[in-house]
XYZ file of N, CA, C and O in Angstrom:
704
model
N -127.195 -90.340 105.283
C -125.975 -91.617 106.073
C -126.663 -92.609 104.939
O -127.685 -93.442 105.447
N -125.188 -93.467 104.952
C -125.463 -94.660 103.901
C -126.922 -96.208 105.152
O -126.386 -95.606 106.296
N -127.457 -96.663 105.134
C -127.817 -97.425 105.385
C -127.192 -98.304 106.659
O -127.081 -98.791 107.725
N -125.501 -98.950 105.950
C -124.669 -100.117 106.782
C -124.426 -99.716 107.315
O -123.730 -100.109 108.485
N -123.586 -98.239 107.087
C -123.224 -97.170 108.288
C -123.889 -96.865 108.904
O -123.107 -96.695 110.331
N -124.482 -97.246 108.959
C -125.796 -96.842 109.998
C -125.862 -97.496 110.739
O -125.646 -97.567 112.104
N -126.035 -98.683 109.895
C -126.396 -99.714 111.192
C -125.222 -99.821 112.079
O -124.805 -100.643 113.080
N -124.046 -99.951 111.492
C -122.278 -100.136 111.590
C -122.049 -99.114 113.170
O -121.502 -99.391 113.705
N -122.679 -97.578 112.997
C -122.185 -96.532 113.511
C -122.894 -97.222 115.021
O -122.523 -97.206 116.208
N -124.370 -97.927 114.808
C -124.921 -97.458 116.217
C -124.960 -98.839 116.489
O -124.960 -99.127 117.836
N -124.670 -100.290 116.214
C -124.499 -100.771 116.207
C -122.135 -100.732 117.271
O -121.711 -101.727 118.436
N -121.332 -99.928 116.736
C -120.256 -99.725 117.286
C -120.715 -99.032 119.011
O -119.919 -99.060 119.910
N -121.424 -97.994 118.877
C -121.961 -97.145 119.762
C -122.117 -97.772 121.157
O -122.049 -97.502 122.265
N -123.099 -99.049 120.611
C -123.354 -99.944 121.595
C -122.672 -100.766 121.990
O -123.194 -101.439 123.307
N -122.088 -101.494 121.450
C -120.844 -102.147 121.280
C -120.096 -101.458 122.594
O -119.555 -101.782 123.792
N -119.242 -100.377 122.333
C -118.617 -98.853 123.367
C -120.000 -99.013 125.416
O -118.675 -99.002 125.806
N -120.740 -98.688 124.503
C -122.021 -99.136 125.314
C -121.357 -100.036 126.746
O -121.740 -100.817 127.896
N -121.063 -101.278 125.987
C -121.687 -102.605 126.691
C -119.936 -103.215 127.191
O -120.379 -103.812 128.463
N -119.212 -102.400 126.180
C -118.105 -103.083 127.253
C -117.628 -101.777 128.076
O -116.866 -102.140 129.560
N -118.291 -100.426 128.460
C -118.023 -99.168 129.826
C -118.982 -100.251 130.240
O -118.479 -100.591 132.130
N -120.011 -100.398 130.779
C -120.632 -101.581 131.328
C -120.639 -102.629 132.073
O -119.571 -102.665 133.055
N -119.278 -103.761 130.712
C -118.468 -105.013 131.989
C -117.330 -103.936 132.553
O -117.376 -104.818 133.799
N -116.872 -103.052 132.523
C -115.536 -103.129 132.593
C -115.594 -102.155 133.859
O -115.422 -102.203 135.153
N -117.241 -101.139 134.015
C -117.477 -100.948 135.685
C -117.743 -102.018 136.055
O -118.446 -102.392 137.920
N -118.800 -103.485 135.755
C -118.949 -103.838 136.380
C -117.949 -104.889 137.332
O -117.619 -105.716 138.707
N -116.594 -104.762 136.955
C -114.897 -104.454 137.769
C -114.881 -103.787 138.405
O -113.798 -104.407 139.387
N -115.190 -102.846 138.764
C -114.554 -101.819 138.971
C -115.495 -101.255 139.777
O -115.392 -100.778 141.663
N -117.230 -101.480 140.216
C -118.025 -101.404 141.137
C -118.615 -102.188 141.401
O -119.614 -103.011 140.552
N -117.810 -103.309 142.816
C -118.244 -104.015 142.532
C -119.957 -104.564 143.373
O -120.836 -106.302 143.368
N -120.016 -103.732 143.758
C -121.954 -104.075 144.397
C -122.658 -104.039 143.692
O -124.052 -104.496 143.862
N -121.955 -103.507 141.667
C -123.930 -103.281 140.663
C -122.746 -104.593 139.870
O -123.642 -104.096 138.661
N -122.287 -104.877 139.740
C -121.383 -105.808 139.256
C -122.976 -107.134 138.143
O -122.706 -106.559 137.103
N -123.322 -107.092 139.433
C -124.875 -107.868 138.587
C -125.493 -107.541 137.349
O -126.094 -107.604 136.711
N -126.057 -106.200 137.913
C -126.642 -105.236 137.364
C -126.138 -104.618 136.116
O -126.147 -104.698 134.499
N -124.788 -104.659 135.619
C -123.929 -104.200 134.733
C -124.337 -104.290 133.548
O -123.824 -104.669 132.740
N -123.030 -106.795 134.535
C -123.077 -107.153 133.141
C -124.940 -107.875 132.231
O -124.924 -107.609 131.682
N -125.539 -107.761 133.214
C -127.265 -107.730 132.501
C -127.782 -106.788 131.642
O -127.709 -106.355 130.914
N -127.414 -105.587 131.834
C -127.542 -103.560 131.687
C -126.665 -104.600 129.985
O -127.113 -103.778 129.280
N -125.297 -104.412 130.159
C -124.348 -105.203 128.885
C -124.925 -106.548 128.132
O -125.055 -106.130 126.836
N -125.482 -106.972 128.714
C -126.298 -108.347 127.857
C -127.073 -108.098 127.527
O -127.751 -108.114 126.374
N -127.942 -106.403 127.567
C -129.488 -106.352 126.589
C -129.524 -105.477 125.934
O -129.970 -105.530 124.941
N -127.698 -105.040 125.011
C -127.466 -104.579 124.114
C -127.577 -105.644 123.207
O -128.034 -105.352 121.805
N -127.213 -106.412 123.157
C -126.818 -108.091 122.487
C -128.885 -108.027 121.836
O -128.569 -108.732 121.091
N -129.778 -108.288 122.793
C -131.085 -108.208 122.373
C -131.354 -107.021 121.339
O -131.807 -106.580 120.024
N -130.561 -105.942 121.613
C -131.660 -104.976 121.359
C -131.393 -104.181 119.540
O -131.509 -104.381 118.553
N -130.024 -104.636 119.177
C -129.013 -105.812 117.744
C -129.796 -106.565 117.635
O -130.301 -106.878 116.159
N -130.477 -107.862 118.170
C -131.101 -108.419 117.470
C -132.391 -108.412 117.064
O -132.317 -108.208 115.584
N -132.464 -107.659 117.383
C -134.132 -106.698 117.034
C -134.181 -106.450 116.264
O -135.047 -106.247 114.976
N -133.567 -104.909 116.112
C -132.543 -104.368 114.944
C -132.392 -104.336 113.664
O -132.977 -104.490 113.305
N -131.567 -105.155 113.951
C -130.736 -105.505 113.023
C -130.624 -106.967 112.347
O -129.944 -107.207 111.423
N -130.713 -108.227 113.095
C -131.605 -109.130 112.618
C -130.796 -110.789 113.248
O -129.722 -109.743 114.536
N -130.408 -111.911 112.803
C -129.750 -112.134 113.680
C -128.271 -112.171 113.605
O -127.182 -111.967 114.293
N -127.980 -112.429 112.856
C -126.219 -112.142 112.061
C -125.661 -111.026 112.699
O -124.690 -111.576 113.697
N -126.614 -109.780 112.852
C -125.636 -108.472 113.053
C -126.117 -109.068 114.955
O -124.806 -108.365 115.682
N -126.721 -109.394 115.798
C -126.865 -109.038 117.160
C -125.762 -110.736 117.463
O -124.886 -110.599 118.296
N -125.373 -111.783 116.249
C -124.666 -113.244 117.054
C -123.334 -112.511 117.463
O -122.537 -112.075 117.626
N -122.559 -111.416 116.030
C -121.769 -111.046 115.427
C -121.348 -109.706 116.345
O -119.621 -109.892 117.034
N -122.164 -109.335 117.283
C -122.432 -108.016 118.614
C -121.883 -109.090 118.944
O -120.655 -108.128 119.709
N -122.680 -110.150 119.468
C -122.422 -111.238 120.625
C -120.593 -111.501 121.239
O -120.172 -111.554 121.943
N -120.515 -111.925 119.661
C -119.047 -112.596 119.743
C -118.490 -111.080 120.055
O -116.598 -110.998 120.503
N -117.703 -109.740 119.397
C -117.737 -109.010 119.293
C -117.188 -108.320 121.213
O -116.475 -107.790 121.455
N -118.247 -107.959 122.080
C -118.491 -108.055 123.033
C -117.369 -108.867 123.492
O -116.939 -108.752 125.268
N -117.932 -109.637 123.412
C -117.043 -111.669 124.077
C -115.280 -111.237 123.972
O -114.557 -111.077 125.460
N -115.322 -111.004 123.283
C -113.577 -110.842 122.941
C -113.806 -109.920 123.116
O -112.451 -109.320 124.208
N -113.823 -108.497 122.811
C -112.961 -106.858 123.583
C -113.192 -107.153 125.365
O -112.547 -106.330 125.670
N -114.704 -108.518 125.353
C -114.151 -107.580 127.013
C -113.573 -108.899 127.601
O -112.675 -107.939 128.524
N -112.724 -109.335 127.083
C -111.217 -110.459 127.458
C -109.720 -109.274 127.284
O -109.596 -109.378 128.369
N -110.162 -108.555 126.299
C -109.244 -107.782 126.144
C -109.387 -107.238 127.047
O -108.585 -106.177 127.868
N -110.214 -106.246 127.725
C -110.190 -104.794 128.426
C -110.709 -105.555 129.555
O -110.286 -104.230 130.802
N -111.625 -106.351 130.403
C -112.560 -106.467 131.223
C -110.594 -106.667 132.540
O -110.723 -108.173 131.828
N -110.333 -106.374 133.387
C -110.120 -106.763 134.571
C -110.292 -108.219 134.678
O -109.297 -109.311 135.759
N -111.257 -108.287 135.197
C -112.489 -109.296 135.864
C -113.087 -110.469 135.357
O -113.643 -110.151 133.735
N -112.404 -111.627 134.622
C -112.301 -112.282 133.701
C -113.650 -113.293 133.920
O -114.082 -113.235 132.300
N -114.482 -113.661 134.258
C -115.097 -114.539 135.560
C -115.918 -113.393 135.052
O -116.694 -114.357 134.804
N -116.526 -112.119 134.907
C -117.607 -111.434 134.989
C -117.800 -111.966 133.242
O -118.573 -111.387 132.981
N -116.509 -111.810 131.981
C -117.019 -112.309 130.982
C -117.681 -113.622 131.017
O -118.193 -113.673 129.845
N -117.795 -114.365 131.202
C -118.689 -115.599 131.429
C -119.552 -115.435 131.926
O -120.804 -116.219 130.911
N -119.810 -114.035 132.752
C -120.918 -114.389 133.143
C -121.565 -113.750 131.525
O -123.213 -113.520 131.741
N -121.137 -112.708 131.708
C -121.425 -112.015 130.455
C -121.719 -112.259 129.057
O -123.162 -112.310 128.169
N -121.429 -113.471 129.625
C -121.161 -114.587 127.937
C -122.271 -115.414 127.776
O -123.406 -115.656 126.493
N -123.114 -115.184 129.313
C -123.432 -116.845 129.795
C -125.090 -116.022 129.691
O -125.844 -116.551 128.972
N -125.373 -114.727 130.193
C -126.482 -113.985 129.884
C -126.635 -113.655 128.315
O -127.705 -113.320 127.801
N -125.980 -113.526 128.179
C -125.486 -112.681 126.540
C -126.300 -113.742 125.310
O -126.921 -113.844 124.269
N -125.039 -114.570 125.459
C -125.928 -116.908 125.443
C -127.412 -117.000 124.978
O -128.384 -116.940 124.557
N -128.333 -116.214 126.619
C -129.369 -116.074 126.792
C -130.246 -115.567 126.170
O -131.293 -116.063 125.838
N -129.857 -114.145 125.842
C -130.794 -113.203 125.163
C -130.534 -113.344 123.606
O -131.679 -113.796 123.434
N -129.483 -114.114 123.111
C -129.692 -114.259 121.580
C -130.765 -115.534 121.472
O -131.464 -115.882 120.586
N -130.682 -116.943 122.388
C -131.470 -118.162 122.103
C -133.249 -117.890 123.269
O -133.655 -118.002 121.610
N -133.248 -116.520 123.110
C -134.971 -116.217 123.540
C -134.821 -115.593 122.660
O -136.095 -115.713 122.272
N -134.322 -114.045 121.421
C -134.819 -113.601 120.127
C -135.286 -114.590 119.183
O -135.821 -114.565 118.685
N -134.148 -115.472 118.993
C -134.268 -116.749 118.388
C -135.238 -117.745 118.500
O -136.509 -117.872 117.849
N -135.371 -117.944 119.944
C -136.973 -118.370 120.216
C -138.272 -117.803 119.767
O -138.831 -118.527 119.428
N -137.939 -116.864 120.721
C -139.388 -115.045 119.764
C -139.507 -115.957 118.653
O -141.093 -115.676 118.356
N -138.786 -115.231 117.781
C -138.701 -115.238 115.980
C -138.968 -117.058 115.707
O -140.013 -116.776 114.920
N -139.309 -117.854 116.091
C -139.568 -119.180 115.803
C -140.446 -119.051 115.892
O -141.408 -119.721 115.778
N -141.252 -119.046 117.736
C -142.206 -119.198 118.379
C -143.801 -119.255 117.665
O -144.455 -118.766 117.593
N -143.081 -117.210 116.960
C -144.101 -116.876 116.806
C -145.447 -117.337 115.608
O -146.165 -117.090 115.616
N -143.929 -118.184 114.574
C -145.109 -118.913 113.976
C -146.024 -120.446 113.856
O -146.565 -121.594 113.381
N -144.983 -120.836 115.249
C -146.107 -121.843 116.365
C -147.437 -121.936 115.959
O -147.993 -120.918 116.177
N -148.353 -122.988 115.122
C -149.640 -123.161 114.782
C -149.560 -124.743 115.834
O -149.970 -125.886 115.028
N -149.936 -124.472 116.816
C -150.103 -125.579 117.547
C -151.261 -126.053 118.433
O -152.308 -124.176 119.120
N -150.543 -127.127 119.487
C -152.458 -126.530 121.070
C -151.847 -126.353 122.094
O -152.861 -125.755 122.387
N -151.208 -125.696 121.982
C -150.122 -125.212 123.192
C -149.557 -123.959 123.082
O -149.215 -123.350 122.041
N -150.647 -122.925 123.122
C -150.049 -121.551 123.177
C -148.267 -120.455 123.660
O -147.391 -121.367 123.942
N -148.155 -120.395 122.646
C -147.316 -119.631 121.966
C -146.480 -119.100 123.258
O -144.913 -119.040 123.561
N -146.975 -118.663 124.366
C -146.274 -117.546 125.515
C -146.145 -119.550 127.019
O -144.642 -119.542 126.408
N -146.950 -119.991 126.651
C -145.997 -121.305 127.308
C -144.833 -121.675 126.255
O -144.371 -122.295 126.996
N -145.172 -121.871 125.662
C -144.114 -123.033 124.463
C -142.854 -121.641 124.926
O -141.520 -122.271 125.195
N -142.500 -120.585 124.830
C -141.421 -119.507 125.365
C -140.840 -119.396 126.463
O -140.185 -119.713 126.914
N -141.994 -119.849 127.420
C -141.244 -119.160 128.399
C -140.853 -121.686 129.107
O -139.403 -121.717 130.187
N -141.283 -122.254 128.630
C -140.852 -123.855 128.742
C -138.715 -123.817 127.991
O -138.051 -124.470 128.353
N -138.703 -122.696 126.864
C -137.846 -122.921 126.275
C -136.947 -121.214 127.307
O -135.849 -122.178 127.448
N -137.081 -120.718 127.377
C -136.896 -119.940 128.009
C -135.712 -121.124 129.318
O -134.763 -120.585 129.759
N -136.884 -121.946 130.178
C -136.163 -122.414 131.292
C -135.686 -123.806 131.156
O -134.214 -123.929 131.608
N -135.870 -124.388 130.041
C -134.539 -125.298 129.050
C -133.522 -124.507 128.965
O -132.486 -125.032 129.423
N -133.266 -123.691 128.208
C -132.385 -122.780 127.644
C -131.043 -122.389 128.767
O -130.096 -123.419 129.339
N -131.844 -121.563 130.446
C -131.320 -121.286 131.368
C -130.468 -122.705 132.325
O -130.269 -122.632 132.733
N -131.946 -123.371 132.596
C -131.409 -124.333 133.447
C -129.976 -125.664 132.324
O -129.080 -126.314 133.251
N -130.091 -125.780 131.267
C -129.312 -125.831 130.119
C -127.443 -125.503 130.975
O -126.259 -126.180 130.885
N -127.555 -123.966 130.485
C -126.230 -123.574 130.810
C -126.209 -123.587 132.434
O -124.629 -123.439 133.323
N -127.315 -123.667 133.614
C -127.167 -123.679 134.732
C -126.359 -124.384 135.923
O -125.762 -124.212 136.429
N -127.745 -126.006 135.379
C -127.350 -126.688 136.461
C -126.033 -127.447 135.932
O -125.571 -127.807 137.190
N -125.580 -127.180 135.027
C -123.693 -127.785 134.651
C -122.279 -126.772 135.898
O -121.797 -127.406 137.141
N -123.532 -125.457 135.780
C -122.525 -124.773 136.573
C -122.178 -124.751 138.099
O -121.473 -124.875 138.590
N -123.508 -124.881 137.952
C -124.391 -125.374 139.669
C -123.889 -126.448 141.020
O -123.107 -127.264 141.751
N -124.022 -128.655 139.400
C -122.869 -128.851 139.673
C -121.708 -129.063 140.118
O -121.227 -129.742 140.188
N -121.322 -128.538 138.547
C -119.368 -128.868 138.879
C -118.420 -128.443 139.367
O -117.963 -128.607 139.912
N -119.064 -126.994 138.919
C -118.507 -126.167 139.274
C -118.693 -125.240 140.945
O -118.649 -124.050 140.563
N -119.130 -125.796 141.162
C -120.143 -125.176 142.543
C -118.804 -124.380 143.299
O -118.745 -123.868 144.262
N -117.848 -125.881 143.791
C -116.284 -125.212 144.424
C -116.015 -123.519 143.294
O -114.719 -122.721 144.819
N -116.348 -123.456 142.679
C -115.594 -122.062 141.780
C -116.390 -120.776 142.017
O -116.228 -119.533 142.432
N -117.940 -121.685 142.526
C -118.906 -120.277 142.966
C -118.610 -120.194 143.835
O -119.133 -119.125 143.827
N -119.460 -121.488 144.768
C -118.815 -120.284 145.820
C -118.344 -121.209 147.333
O -118.208 -120.878 148.055
N -117.378 -120.941 146.243
C -116.017 -121.345 147.449
C -115.922 -122.828 148.519
O -114.899 -122.721 148.787
N -116.822 -123.707 148.153
C -116.767 -125.088 149.175
C -117.821 -125.530 148.169
O -118.820 -125.513 147.487
N -117.246 -127.017 148.744
C -118.811 -127.545 148.573
C -120.253 -127.686 148.895
O -119.952 -127.216 150.293
N -120.932 -127.214 148.609
C -122.909 -126.750 149.322
C -123.626 -129.007 149.442
O -123.482 -129.401 149.248
N -123.718 -127.960 150.657
C -124.763 -129.760 150.438
C -126.546 -129.168 150.729
O -126.012 -128.221 149.718
N -126.717 -130.309 150.256
C -128.165 -130.356 149.424
C -129.230 -129.474 150.074
O -129.476 -128.946 149.220
N -129.664 -129.142 150.930
C -130.247 -128.004 151.233
C -129.479 -126.988 150.548
O -130.946 -126.451 150.285
N -128.633 -127.066 150.788
C -128.304 -125.194 150.232
C -128.008 -125.749 148.656
O -128.750 -124.242 147.884
N -128.201 -126.467 148.307
C -127.742 -126.591 146.175
C -129.517 -126.836 146.062
O -129.384 -126.350 145.095
N -130.601 -126.667 146.898
C -131.789 -126.797 146.497
C -132.046 -125.267 146.634
O -132.708 -124.292 145.662
N -131.610 -124.375 147.198
C -131.728 -122.806 147.410
C -131.440 -122.864 146.602
O -131.483 -121.760 146.467
N -130.518 -122.906 146.436
C -129.264 -121.816 144.841
C -129.775 -122.780 143.936
O -130.303 -121.115 143.056
N -130.789 -123.441 143.485
C -131.127 -124.009 142.209
C -132.621 -123.184 141.640
O -132.693 -122.326 141.628
N -133.375 -122.410 143.441
C -134.521 -122.159 143.332
C -133.925 -121.008 143.138
O -134.544 -119.733 142.480
N -133.028 -119.910 143.541
C -133.105 -119.132 143.603
C -132.438 -118.431 142.042
O -132.809 -117.706 141.803
N -131.377 -119.633 141.598
C -131.643 -119.136 140.351
C -133.060 -119.026 139.357
O -133.104 -118.213 138.141
N -133.795 -120.350 138.887
C -135.349 -119.808 138.542
C -135.509 -118.632 139.098
O -135.956 -117.788 137.853
N -135.737 -118.325 139.996
C -136.118 -116.674 140.203
C -135.757 -115.359 139.696
O -135.878 -114.625 139.146
N -134.205 -115.517 140.597
C -132.758 -114.884 139.432
C -133.462 -114.865 137.322
O -133.555 -113.874 136.625
N -133.453 -116.161 137.432
C -133.547 -116.022 135.909
C -134.763 -115.026 135.300
O -135.023 -114.485 134.701
N -136.510 -115.693 136.286
C -137.635 -115.017 136.087
C -137.675 -113.216 135.766
O -138.122 -112.450 135.440
N -136.789 -113.027 136.974
C -135.973 -111.726 137.511
C -136.161 -110.487 135.932
O -136.026 -109.489 135.438
N -134.505 -111.099 135.614
C -133.789 -110.865 134.753
C -134.324 -110.900 133.405
O -134.465 -110.215 132.960
N -135.466 -111.609 133.274
C -136.670 -111.607 131.957
C -136.782 -111.384 131.891
O -137.319 -110.495 130.906
N -137.769 -110.566 132.700
C -138.653 -109.406 133.345
C -138.442 -108.304 132.784
O -139.022 -107.622 132.339
N -137.210 -107.528 133.261
C -136.501 -106.588 133.510
C -136.039 -106.514 132.391
O -136.556 -105.181 131.276
N -135.577 -107.186 131.319
C -135.123 -107.525 129.280
C -136.553 -106.998 129.243
O -136.231 -105.581 127.704
N -137.062 -107.793 129.236
C -138.231 -106.949 128.536
C -139.328 -105.921 128.999
O -139.367 -105.116 127.515
N -138.976 -105.342 129.998
C -139.243 -103.654 130.404
C -138.058 -103.224 129.621
O -138.750 -101.954 128.896
N -137.131 -103.040 129.170
C -135.757 -102.375 129.229
C -136.236 -102.367 127.296
O -136.412 -101.059 126.898
N -136.952 -103.896 126.459
C -136.804 -104.025 125.252
C -138.463 -102.801 124.713
O -138.467 -101.853 124.091
N -139.537 -103.077 126.086
C -140.745 -102.819 125.486
C -141.055 -101.169 125.668
O -141.188 -99.952 125.196
N -139.850 -100.539 126.682
C -140.030 -99.283 127.099
C -138.770 -98.443 127.219
O -139.058 -97.156 126.505
N -138.160 -98.314 127.972
C -136.902 -97.672 127.492
C -136.369 -97.325 126.228
O -136.175 -97.037 125.509
N -136.246 -99.231 125.503
C -135.655 -98.690 124.486
C -135.931 -98.573 123.130
O -135.674 -97.193 122.086
N -137.951 -99.023 123.656
C -138.534 -97.830 122.843
C -138.933 -96.487 122.558
O -139.041 -95.944 121.236
N -139.139 -95.491 123.610
C -138.252 -94.442 124.004
C -137.058 -93.602 122.774
O -137.246 -92.748 122.233
N -136.219 -94.381 123.545
C -134.497 -94.092 122.985
C -134.262 -93.873 120.599
O -133.302 -93.621 120.390
N -135.017 -94.994 121.114
C -134.959 -96.010 119.604
C -134.795 -94.816 118.485
O -134.319 -95.258 116.907
N -135.841 -94.101 118.843
C -136.191 -92.947 118.043
C -135.423 -91.750 118.087
O -135.651 -90.851 116.370
N -134.696 -91.863 118.308
C -133.661 -90.894 118.228
C -132.324 -91.590 117.370
O -131.969 -90.677 116.989
N -132.076 -92.867 117.639
C -131.178 -93.174 117.057
C -131.281 -93.466 115.457
O -130.690 -93.607 114.968
N -132.566 -94.427 115.618
C -132.934 -95.481 114.309
C -133.349 -93.813 113.576
O -134.026 -93.502 113.139
């Protein structure tokens, strides 16, 4: 099989899995966050395997197809934010690998991760809280939501690293 055709076929297959995860998130309400996270992990797989341009194209295709296929459009916004975080995460990882400063690479990487997340999360938390929570929250609950978001980011990121490091490494030999 030609190399470009193989890349396209694998990306198409993973895009189909992405759309299935997004659609299933609308159907199985109790697993929505898990399924949207799984769908966004495919963005990182494509980015690592085929590069930044292919990863960005995959992400855009996932968002567009998600809007066409998914019955719940709010979930596409969640998938879009998660996928964008993964894209920036992978881009930063490649750029920070070249870092030669006094601060360690992992420290810089975690700082970038939390900055990117909070640039997306804080406006949603502060400006669109009535959309997210159905009402305006008191200050104590806002602080709780902020802390919960930071903990959620840590769990999401660790799960992504596990998927990339263990699950995908076992599967990639069969597909690539």
